[in-house]
mmCIF file of C-alpha atoms (C1' of nucleotides) and ligand atoms in Angstrom:
data_model
loop_
_atom_site.group_PDB
_atom_site.id
_atom_site.type_symbol
_atom_site.label_atom_id
_atom_site.label_comp_id
_atom_site.label_asym_id
_atom_site.label_seq_id
_atom_site.Cartn_x
_atom_site.Cartn_y
_atom_site.Cartn_z
ATOM 1 C CA MET A 13 -0.024 0.177 -0.044
ATOM 2 C CA SER A 14 3.024 2.393 0.265
ATOM 3 C CA ASP A 15 2.713 2.390 -3.400
ATOM 4 C CA LEU A 16 -0.564 4.029 -3.321
ATOM 5 C CA LEU A 17 0.566 6.453 -0.675
ATOM 6 C CA GLU A 18 3.605 7.352 -2.692
ATOM 7 C CA ARG A 19 1.465 7.903 -5.785
ATOM 8 C CA LEU A 20 -0.786 10.111 -3.972
ATOM 9 C CA ARG A 21 1.978 12.076 -2.240
ATOM 10 C CA GLY A 22 3.262 12.598 -5.843
ATOM 11 C CA ARG A 23 -0.104 14.089 -6.768
ATOM 12 C CA GLY A 24 0.133 16.755 -4.086
ATOM 13 C CA TRP A 25 -1.949 14.874 -1.505
ATOM 14 C CA ARG A 26 -1.222 15.994 1.958
ATOM 15 C CA MET A 27 -0.593 13.205 4.183
ATOM 16 C CA THR A 28 -2.476 12.635 7.416
ATOM 17 C CA ALA A 29 -2.840 9.974 9.955
ATOM 18 C CA GLN A 30 -6.562 9.479 8.741
ATOM 19 C CA ARG A 31 -5.723 9.072 5.229
ATOM 20 C CA ARG A 32 -2.816 6.655 5.840
ATOM 21 C CA VAL A 33 -5.319 4.426 7.818
ATOM 22 C CA VAL A 34 -8.013 4.427 5.296
ATOM 23 C CA ALA A 35 -5.574 3.514 2.717
ATOM 24 C CA GLU A 36 -4.457 0.687 4.787
ATOM 25 C CA VAL A 37 -7.611 -0.738 5.553
ATOM 26 C CA LEU A 38 -8.224 -0.778 1.885
ATOM 27 C CA ASP A 39 -5.244 -2.992 0.974
ATOM 28 C CA GLY A 40 -5.904 -6.541 -0.152
ATOM 29 C CA GLU A 41 -7.457 -8.541 -2.925
ATOM 30 C CA HIS A 42 -11.132 -9.231 -3.293
ATOM 31 C CA VAL A 43 -11.714 -6.246 -0.821
ATOM 32 C CA HIS A 44 -15.276 -4.520 -1.210
ATOM 33 C CA LEU A 45 -15.831 -2.707 2.013
ATOM 34 C CA THR A 46 -18.795 -0.312 2.663
ATOM 35 C CA ALA A 47 -17.956 3.104 3.948
ATOM 36 C CA ASP A 48 -19.145 2.046 7.392
ATOM 37 C CA GLU A 49 -16.910 -1.068 7.374
ATOM 38 C CA VAL A 50 -14.206 1.090 6.381
ATOM 39 C CA HIS A 51 -14.847 3.469 9.267
ATOM 40 C CA SER A 52 -14.978 0.574 11.834
ATOM 41 C CA ARG A 53 -11.636 -0.613 10.894
ATOM 42 C CA ALA A 54 -9.825 2.585 10.787
ATOM 43 C CA VAL A 55 -11.454 3.370 14.329
ATOM 44 C CA ALA A 56 -9.626 0.315 15.644
ATOM 45 C CA LYS A 57 -6.197 1.733 14.323
ATOM 46 C CA LEU A 58 -7.065 5.550 14.984
ATOM 47 C CA PRO A 59 -9.977 5.873 17.483
ATOM 48 C CA GLU A 60 -10.552 9.538 16.922
ATOM 49 C CA ILE A 61 -11.259 9.396 13.186
ATOM 50 C CA SER A 62 -14.744 10.625 12.122
ATOM 51 C CA ARG A 63 -17.386 9.341 9.833
ATOM 52 C CA ALA A 64 -17.094 12.525 7.742
ATOM 53 C CA THR A 65 -13.403 12.077 6.986
ATOM 54 C CA VAL A 66 -13.729 8.425 5.744
ATOM 55 C CA TYR A 67 -16.471 9.583 3.414
ATOM 56 C CA ASN A 68 -14.204 12.575 2.368
ATOM 57 C CA THR A 69 -11.365 10.181 1.932
ATOM 58 C CA LEU A 70 -13.131 7.592 -0.075
ATOM 59 C CA GLY A 71 -14.661 10.251 -2.248
ATOM 60 C CA GLU A 72 -11.149 11.574 -2.926
ATOM 61 C CA LEU A 73 -9.579 8.300 -3.707
ATOM 62 C CA VAL A 74 -12.317 7.609 -5.963
ATOM 63 C CA SER A 75 -12.011 10.860 -7.944
ATOM 64 C CA LEU A 76 -8.359 10.155 -8.286
ATOM 65 C CA GLY A 77 -8.901 6.716 -9.933
ATOM 66 C CA GLU A 78 -7.350 4.940 -7.040
ATOM 67 C CA VAL A 79 -10.416 3.105 -5.775
ATOM 68 C CA LEU A 80 -13.558 2.047 -7.515
ATOM 69 C CA GLU A 81 -17.274 2.431 -6.114
ATOM 70 C CA VAL A 82 -19.019 -0.613 -6.836
ATOM 71 C CA SER A 83 -22.749 -1.358 -5.984
ATOM 72 C CA THR A 84 -23.555 -5.074 -6.010
ATOM 73 C CA ASP A 85 -26.559 -4.786 -3.823
ATOM 74 C CA GLN A 86 -29.025 -1.873 -3.196
ATOM 75 C CA ARG A 87 -27.676 -1.042 0.136
ATOM 76 C CA ALA A 88 -24.355 0.846 0.622
ATOM 77 C CA LYS A 89 -21.894 1.541 -2.084
ATOM 78 C CA ARG A 90 -18.598 -0.582 -1.597
ATOM 79 C CA TYR A 91 -15.002 0.582 -2.248
ATOM 80 C CA ASP A 92 -12.610 -1.372 -4.214
ATOM 81 C CA PRO A 93 -8.952 -0.996 -4.227
ATOM 82 C CA ASN A 94 -8.504 -2.991 -7.476
ATOM 83 C CA ALA A 95 -8.938 -0.023 -9.813
ATOM 84 C CA HIS A 96 -6.065 -0.541 -12.176
ATOM 85 C CA GLN A 97 -7.246 -3.729 -13.565
ATOM 86 C CA PRO A 98 -10.885 -4.069 -15.297
ATOM 87 C CA HIS A 99 -12.984 -6.567 -13.719
ATOM 88 C CA HIS A 100 -16.332 -7.612 -12.925
ATOM 89 C CA HIS A 101 -18.066 -9.176 -9.801
ATOM 90 C CA LEU A 102 -19.441 -12.571 -8.658
ATOM 91 C CA VAL A 103 -21.635 -12.154 -5.570
ATOM 92 C CA CYS A 104 -23.063 -14.693 -3.169
ATOM 93 C CA ALA A 105 -26.773 -14.402 -2.788
ATOM 94 C CA ARG A 106 -26.894 -15.769 0.667
ATOM 95 C CA CYS A 107 -23.885 -14.190 2.465
ATOM 96 C CA GLY A 108 -22.901 -11.395 0.190
ATOM 97 C CA ALA A 109 -19.249 -12.637 -0.436
ATOM 98 C CA ILE A 110 -17.558 -10.744 -3.727
ATOM 99 C CA ARG A 111 -15.123 -12.173 -5.802
ATOM 100 C CA ASP A 112 -13.321 -10.096 -8.617
ATOM 101 C CA VAL A 113 -13.608 -12.059 -11.858
ATOM 102 C CA HIS A 114 -12.480 -11.735 -15.628
ATOM 103 C CA PRO A 115 -15.136 -13.154 -18.066
ATOM 104 C CA VAL A 116 -13.823 -13.939 -21.424
ATOM 105 C CA GLY A 117 -14.763 -11.867 -24.590
ATOM 106 C CA ASN A 118 -16.049 -8.220 -24.765
ATOM 107 C CA PRO A 119 -19.654 -7.830 -23.369
ATOM 108 C CA LEU A 120 -19.835 -4.785 -25.403
ATOM 109 C CA ALA A 121 -19.718 -6.336 -28.495
ATOM 110 C CA ASP A 122 -22.707 -8.634 -27.335
ATOM 111 C CA LEU A 123 -24.883 -5.409 -27.846
ATOM 112 C CA PRO A 124 -26.192 -5.218 -31.523
ATOM 113 C CA ASP A 125 -26.425 -1.936 -33.053
ATOM 114 C CA SER A 126 -30.350 -2.469 -33.335
ATOM 115 C CA GLU A 127 -30.449 -2.739 -29.696
ATOM 116 C CA ARG A 128 -28.410 0.682 -28.730
ATOM 117 C CA PHE A 129 -31.281 3.012 -29.336
ATOM 118 C CA GLY A 130 -28.790 5.634 -30.732
ATOM 119 C CA PHE A 131 -26.801 5.521 -27.530
ATOM 120 C CA THR A 132 -22.985 5.969 -27.659
ATOM 121 C CA VAL A 133 -22.480 2.969 -25.526
ATOM 122 C CA SER A 134 -18.898 2.925 -23.656
ATOM 123 C CA ASP A 135 -19.039 1.030 -20.694
ATOM 124 C CA VAL A 136 -20.612 -2.318 -19.286
ATOM 125 C CA GLU A 137 -20.814 -3.615 -15.785
ATOM 126 C CA VAL A 138 -21.543 -7.228 -15.250
ATOM 127 C CA THR A 139 -22.900 -8.918 -11.847
ATOM 128 C CA TYR A 140 -22.837 -12.649 -11.731
ATOM 129 C CA ARG A 141 -24.829 -14.094 -8.750
ATOM 130 C CA GLY A 142 -24.956 -17.545 -7.203
ATOM 131 C CA VAL A 143 -24.106 -19.335 -4.027
ATOM 132 C CA CYS A 144 -20.617 -19.418 -2.667
ATOM 133 C CA PRO A 145 -18.887 -22.902 -1.620
ATOM 134 C CA ASN A 146 -19.349 -22.079 2.128
ATOM 135 C CA CYS A 147 -22.979 -21.392 1.900
ATOM 136 C CA ALA A 148 -23.801 -24.339 -0.381
ATOM 137 C CA ALA A 149 -21.896 -26.648 2.434
ATOM 138 C CA ALA A 150 -24.160 -25.267 5.136
ATOM 139 C CA MET B 63 -52.789 -3.469 -17.718
ATOM 140 C CA SER B 64 -56.019 -5.248 -17.131
ATOM 141 C CA ASP B 65 -54.066 -8.270 -18.086
ATOM 142 C CA LEU B 66 -52.031 -7.881 -14.913
ATOM 143 C CA LEU B 67 -55.017 -6.826 -12.791
ATOM 144 C CA GLU B 68 -56.845 -10.198 -13.798
ATOM 145 C CA ARG B 69 -53.934 -12.244 -13.204
ATOM 146 C CA LEU B 70 -53.562 -10.778 -9.794
ATOM 147 C CA ARG B 71 -57.162 -11.336 -8.957
ATOM 148 C CA GLY B 72 -56.772 -14.854 -10.026
ATOM 149 C CA ARG B 73 -54.118 -15.153 -7.521
ATOM 150 C CA GLY B 74 -56.451 -14.062 -4.738
ATOM 151 C CA TRP B 75 -55.236 -10.418 -4.610
ATOM 152 C CA ARG B 76 -57.802 -8.314 -2.981
ATOM 153 C CA MET B 77 -58.630 -5.481 -5.385
ATOM 154 C CA THR B 78 -58.353 -1.831 -4.091
ATOM 155 C CA ALA B 79 -58.273 1.606 -5.601
ATOM 156 C CA GLN B 80 -54.725 2.028 -4.451
ATOM 157 C CA ARG B 81 -53.463 -1.261 -6.054
ATOM 158 C CA ARG B 82 -55.262 -0.547 -9.304
ATOM 159 C CA VAL B 83 -53.663 2.831 -9.341
ATOM 160 C CA VAL B 84 -50.200 1.653 -8.620
ATOM 161 C CA ALA B 85 -50.580 -1.197 -11.553
ATOM 162 C CA GLU B 86 -51.816 1.739 -14.029
ATOM 163 C CA VAL B 87 -48.830 3.833 -13.335
ATOM 164 C CA LEU B 88 -46.579 0.940 -14.196
ATOM 165 C CA ASP B 89 -47.928 0.331 -17.426
ATOM 166 C CA GLY B 90 -45.918 0.509 -20.639
ATOM 167 C CA GLU B 91 -42.604 -0.146 -22.213
ATOM 168 C CA HIS B 92 -39.120 0.914 -20.840
ATOM 169 C CA VAL B 93 -40.758 1.976 -17.602
ATOM 170 C CA HIS B 94 -38.401 2.138 -14.742
ATOM 171 C CA LEU B 95 -39.842 4.305 -12.007
ATOM 172 C CA THR B 96 -38.611 4.853 -8.480
ATOM 173 C CA ALA B 97 -41.177 4.339 -5.714
ATOM 174 C CA ASP B 98 -41.309 7.999 -5.092
ATOM 175 C CA GLU B 99 -42.070 8.531 -8.817
ATOM 176 C CA VAL B 100 -44.785 5.889 -8.621
ATOM 177 C CA HIS B 101 -46.024 7.688 -5.630
ATOM 178 C CA SER B 102 -46.217 11.131 -7.282
ATOM 179 C CA ARG B 103 -48.078 9.660 -10.377
ATOM 180 C CA ALA B 104 -50.307 7.702 -8.114
ATOM 181 C CA VAL B 105 -51.345 10.751 -6.025
ATOM 182 C CA ALA B 106 -52.308 12.499 -9.191
ATOM 183 C CA LYS B 107 -54.975 9.953 -9.776
ATOM 184 C CA LEU B 108 -56.036 9.063 -6.059
ATOM 185 C CA PRO B 109 -54.768 12.064 -3.938
ATOM 186 C CA GLU B 110 -55.016 10.086 -0.525
ATOM 187 C CA ILE B 111 -52.668 7.198 -1.467
ATOM 188 C CA SER B 112 -49.871 7.003 1.149
ATOM 189 C CA ARG B 113 -46.290 6.434 0.738
ATOM 190 C CA ALA B 114 -46.416 3.235 2.762
ATOM 191 C CA THR B 115 -49.180 1.628 0.470
ATOM 192 C CA VAL B 116 -47.102 2.431 -2.615
ATOM 193 C CA TYR B 117 -44.034 0.696 -0.901
ATOM 194 C CA ASN B 118 -46.274 -2.327 0.122
ATOM 195 C CA THR B 119 -47.694 -2.571 -3.237
ATOM 196 C CA LEU B 120 -44.516 -2.419 -5.036
ATOM 197 C CA GLY B 121 -43.080 -4.985 -2.720
ATOM 198 C CA GLU B 122 -45.958 -7.490 -3.345
ATOM 199 C CA LEU B 123 -45.754 -6.997 -7.059
ATOM 200 C CA VAL B 124 -41.985 -8.037 -6.799
ATOM 201 C CA SER B 125 -42.607 -10.991 -4.539
ATOM 202 C CA LEU B 126 -45.303 -12.206 -7.008
ATOM 203 C CA GLY B 127 -42.895 -11.848 -9.830
ATOM 204 C CA GLU B 128 -44.965 -9.300 -11.694
ATOM 205 C CA VAL B 129 -42.457 -6.374 -11.339
ATOM 206 C CA LEU B 130 -38.792 -6.486 -11.243
ATOM 207 C CA GLU B 131 -36.533 -4.338 -9.003
ATOM 208 C CA VAL B 132 -33.571 -2.829 -10.834
ATOM 209 C CA SER B 133 -31.049 -0.691 -9.465
ATOM 210 C CA THR B 134 -29.073 1.081 -12.384
ATOM 211 C CA ASP B 135 -27.788 3.736 -9.987
ATOM 212 C CA GLN B 136 -26.890 3.642 -6.335
ATOM 213 C CA ARG B 137 -29.828 6.013 -5.564
ATOM 214 C CA ALA B 138 -33.362 4.536 -5.554
ATOM 215 C CA LYS B 139 -34.547 1.162 -6.565
ATOM 216 C CA ARG B 140 -36.574 1.122 -9.749
ATOM 217 C CA TYR B 141 -39.593 -0.772 -10.593
ATOM 218 C CA ASP B 142 -39.813 -2.606 -14.017
ATOM 219 C CA PRO B 143 -43.157 -4.003 -15.256
ATOM 220 C CA ASN B 144 -41.331 -5.677 -17.908
ATOM 221 C CA ALA B 145 -40.892 -8.972 -15.738
ATOM 222 C CA HIS B 146 -41.864 -11.764 -18.219
ATOM 223 C CA GLN B 147 -39.039 -11.308 -20.751
ATOM 224 C CA PRO B 148 -35.668 -11.361 -19.495
ATOM 225 C CA HIS B 149 -33.427 -8.388 -20.454
ATOM 226 C CA HIS B 150 -30.556 -6.064 -19.467
ATOM 227 C CA HIS B 151 -30.455 -2.409 -19.222
ATOM 228 C CA LEU B 152 -28.760 0.559 -21.132
ATOM 229 C CA VAL B 153 -28.631 3.691 -19.083
ATOM 230 C CA CYS B 154 -27.637 7.179 -20.283
ATOM 231 C CA ALA B 155 -24.776 8.535 -17.960
ATOM 232 C CA ARG B 156 -26.029 12.070 -18.303
ATOM 233 C CA CYS B 157 -29.823 12.185 -18.007
ATOM 234 C CA GLY B 158 -30.334 8.536 -16.532
ATOM 235 C CA ALA B 159 -32.610 7.447 -19.409
ATOM 236 C CA ILE B 160 -33.070 3.788 -19.370
ATOM 237 C CA ARG B 161 -33.722 1.315 -22.142
ATOM 238 C CA ASP B 162 -34.543 -2.391 -22.153
ATOM 239 C CA VAL B 163 -31.934 -4.354 -24.191
ATOM 240 C CA HIS B 164 -31.332 -7.950 -25.347
ATOM 241 C CA PRO B 165 -27.789 -8.639 -25.805
ATOM 242 C CA VAL B 166 -26.993 -11.532 -27.999
ATOM 243 C CA GLY B 167 -25.399 -14.837 -26.341
ATOM 244 C CA ASN B 168 -25.333 -15.905 -22.984
ATOM 245 C CA PRO B 169 -23.290 -13.975 -20.658
ATOM 246 C CA LEU B 170 -23.214 -16.805 -18.120
ATOM 247 C CA ALA B 171 -20.989 -18.836 -20.613
ATOM 248 C CA ASP B 172 -18.472 -16.090 -20.837
ATOM 249 C CA LEU B 173 -17.506 -16.735 -16.928
ATOM 250 C CA PRO B 174 -14.933 -19.627 -17.221
ATOM 251 C CA ASP B 175 -14.935 -22.230 -14.393
ATOM 252 C CA SER B 176 -11.403 -21.121 -13.405
ATOM 253 C CA GLU B 177 -13.163 -17.869 -12.442
ATOM 254 C CA ARG B 178 -16.091 -19.157 -10.561
ATOM 255 C CA PHE B 179 -14.383 -19.673 -7.182
ATOM 256 C CA GLY B 180 -16.337 -22.689 -6.570
ATOM 257 C CA PHE B 181 -19.765 -20.875 -6.665
ATOM 258 C CA THR B 182 -22.798 -22.140 -8.228
ATOM 259 C CA VAL B 183 -23.512 -19.389 -10.655
ATOM 260 C CA SER B 184 -27.220 -18.856 -11.796
ATOM 261 C CA ASP B 185 -27.773 -15.439 -12.814
ATOM 262 C CA VAL B 186 -26.313 -12.580 -14.573
ATOM 263 C CA GLU B 187 -27.108 -8.822 -14.661
ATOM 264 C CA VAL B 188 -25.544 -6.603 -17.291
ATOM 265 C CA THR B 189 -25.631 -2.855 -17.265
ATOM 266 C CA TYR B 190 -24.515 -0.833 -20.529
ATOM 267 C CA ARG B 191 -23.762 2.803 -19.932
ATOM 268 C CA GLY B 192 -23.251 5.500 -22.681
ATOM 269 C CA VAL B 193 -24.676 8.846 -23.736
ATOM 270 C CA CYS B 194 -28.396 8.923 -25.305
ATOM 271 C CA PRO B 195 -29.041 10.574 -28.724
ATOM 272 C CA ASN B 196 -30.729 13.421 -26.717
ATOM 273 C CA CYS B 197 -27.948 14.191 -24.488
ATOM 274 C CA ALA B 198 -25.362 13.783 -27.318
ATOM 275 C CA ALA B 199 -27.245 16.365 -29.552
ATOM 276 C CA ALA B 200 -27.309 19.104 -26.522
ATOM 277 C "C1'" DC C 24 12.934 25.875 14.259
ATOM 278 C "C1'" DA C 25 8.884 28.776 14.396
ATOM 279 C "C1'" DC C 26 5.592 30.758 11.218
ATOM 280 C "C1'" DT C 27 1.928 30.978 8.218
ATOM 281 C "C1'" DT C 28 -1.540 29.424 5.636
ATOM 282 C "C1'" DA C 29 -4.196 26.592 3.022
ATOM 283 C "C1'" DC C 30 -5.929 22.357 3.455
ATOM 284 C "C1'" DT C 31 -7.877 18.829 6.498
ATOM 285 C "C1'" DT C 32 -10.863 17.141 9.967
ATOM 286 C "C1'" DT C 33 -14.579 17.132 12.902
ATOM 287 C "C1'" DG C 34 -19.363 16.711 15.335
ATOM 288 C "C1'" DG C 35 -23.798 17.305 14.240
ATOM 289 C "C1'" DA C 36 -27.495 19.030 11.497
ATOM 290 C "C1'" DC C 37 -29.933 17.542 7.542
ATOM 291 C "C1'" DA C 38 -31.631 14.846 3.371
ATOM 292 C "C1'" DA C 39 -33.046 10.835 0.752
ATOM 293 C "C1'" DT C 40 -34.647 6.258 0.780
ATOM 294 C "C1'" DG C 41 -36.888 2.682 3.028
ATOM 295 C "C1'" DT C 42 -39.057 -0.098 7.053
ATOM 296 C "C1'" DC C 43 -42.234 -0.909 10.596
ATOM 297 C "C1'" DT C 44 -46.491 -0.492 13.724
ATOM 298 C "C1'" DA C 45 -50.742 0.276 15.805
ATOM 299 C "C1'" DA C 46 -55.087 2.129 14.717
ATOM 300 C "C1'" DT C 47 -58.613 2.690 11.330
ATOM 301 C "C1'" DT C 48 -60.896 1.610 7.006
ATOM 302 C "C1'" DC C 49 -62.638 -1.591 3.428
ATOM 303 C "C1'" DG C 50 -63.314 -5.576 -0.027
ATOM 304 C "C1'" DA C 51 -65.792 -9.271 -1.022
ATOM 305 C "C1'" DG C 52 -67.919 -13.552 0.473
ATOM 306 C "C1'" DC C 53 -72.094 -14.793 3.229
ATOM 307 C "C1'" DG D 78 -76.409 -5.334 4.400
ATOM 308 C "C1'" DC D 79 -72.757 -7.855 7.742
ATOM 309 C "C1'" DT D 80 -68.596 -9.536 9.155
ATOM 310 C "C1'" DC D 81 -63.824 -10.333 9.386
ATOM 311 C "C1'" DG D 82 -59.413 -10.792 7.677
ATOM 312 C "C1'" DA D 83 -56.998 -8.035 4.863
ATOM 313 C "C1'" DA D 84 -55.392 -3.574 3.432
ATOM 314 C "C1'" DT D 85 -54.266 1.369 4.283
ATOM 315 C "C1'" DT D 86 -52.595 5.190 6.797
ATOM 316 C "C1'" DA D 87 -49.759 8.680 9.413
ATOM 317 C "C1'" DG D 88 -45.883 9.191 11.601
ATOM 318 C "C1'" DA D 89 -41.784 7.108 14.113
ATOM 319 C "C1'" DC D 90 -37.636 5.171 13.125
ATOM 320 C "C1'" DA D 91 -33.465 3.334 10.554
ATOM 321 C "C1'" DT D 92 -29.628 3.345 7.233
ATOM 322 C "C1'" DT D 93 -26.745 5.610 4.196
ATOM 323 C "C1'" DG D 94 -24.792 9.619 2.596
ATOM 324 C "C1'" DT D 95 -24.063 15.021 2.360
ATOM 325 C "C1'" DC D 96 -22.955 19.337 4.097
ATOM 326 C "C1'" DC D 97 -21.219 23.048 7.007
ATOM 327 C "C1'" DA D 98 -18.521 26.299 10.312
ATOM 328 C "C1'" DA D 99 -15.291 25.921 13.634
ATOM 329 C "C1'" DA D 100 -10.825 24.019 15.161
ATOM 330 C "C1'" DG D 101 -6.484 21.607 13.892
ATOM 331 C "C1'" DT D 102 -2.461 20.415 11.385
ATOM 332 C "C1'" DA D 103 1.011 19.176 7.218
ATOM 333 C "C1'" DA D 104 4.356 21.218 4.891
ATOM 334 C "C1'" DG D 105 6.839 24.974 2.680
ATOM 335 C "C1'" DT D 106 9.462 29.473 3.842
ATOM 336 C "C1'" DG D 107 12.959 31.938 5.808
HETATM 337 MN MN1 MN E 509 -13.629 -5.537 -7.482
HETATM 338 MN MN1 MN E 510 -36.241 -3.018 -17.807
HETATM 339 ZN ZN1 ZN E 511 -22.008 -17.291 0.564
HETATM 340 ZN ZN1 ZN E 512 -29.593 11.283 -21.846
#
DNA sequence: CACTTACTTTGGACAATGTCTAATTCGAGC
DNA sequence: GCTCGAATTAGACATTGTCCAAAGTAAGTG
């Protein structure tokens, strides 16, 4: 994660204990935390960090393109540090577990012109749903 | 829409003015209204209908499989009467316009076993994003 | 190192969306 | 027309997120 912090400092980001902690919490693979989850974990490392700062920092990381906002359910937005490799998501319908996945082919090509209604289509977002091995065993 | 009302009556649905109005509001193609929008339009036809009833009725229609809940943005859920023909969505990033689309091929087949993490994958949801002709012209 | 200043953080008010409940009303079968 | 279980209602409450004015601080300057 010092990669990320270095890059951010290079972009003129003022470094604070709060921002360092948020960046630390977001480290890892298949990480898709809600703002509230980020806040809880951040508080464990820096008890005085406020909810507003977590929201501010997440918003900035998204603006900078260093974190993605994903919404796999209609509850809270989730924050995804895997911003530099395009991917989609596989979600367990029972427990909510989320994995990053890389389907083959280009889903954009699957939308015929006759189904584009004159839109300029530039992006596609795919969410697979199913049951994870843990939940299937239970 | 009397199709829908007939079907619902057949399923033992008690018919009320409120439910009739909600069903009327949801009639049409490419309809994807929020609960609040449904409420506004319902109030225009039946001024005393309450917010709670709109939420209740929409929830029941979803449970009955007569209306789909779609979330194309991370704001409010949208309610879609086109529940009997599987489809995906094309969304204008500027104005939020939503069209029903039918991509070719089976997107489920595009997810290799090596990318399934042991999940039993049963469903996929695709959202295309772009700019609609109206917004492109402006 | 101390100073300065613009940037950051903070608590709490506020907003948007949705859920729940207890009291009242009502549809529809008899 | 009655009756009764089902539906409606207003409003309290919950969750998620935004905004603001006041206080604190990172980091460049000399
Ligand atoms: Mn991801
Ligand atoms: Mn639709
Ligand atoms: Zn699971
Ligand atoms: Zn548009």
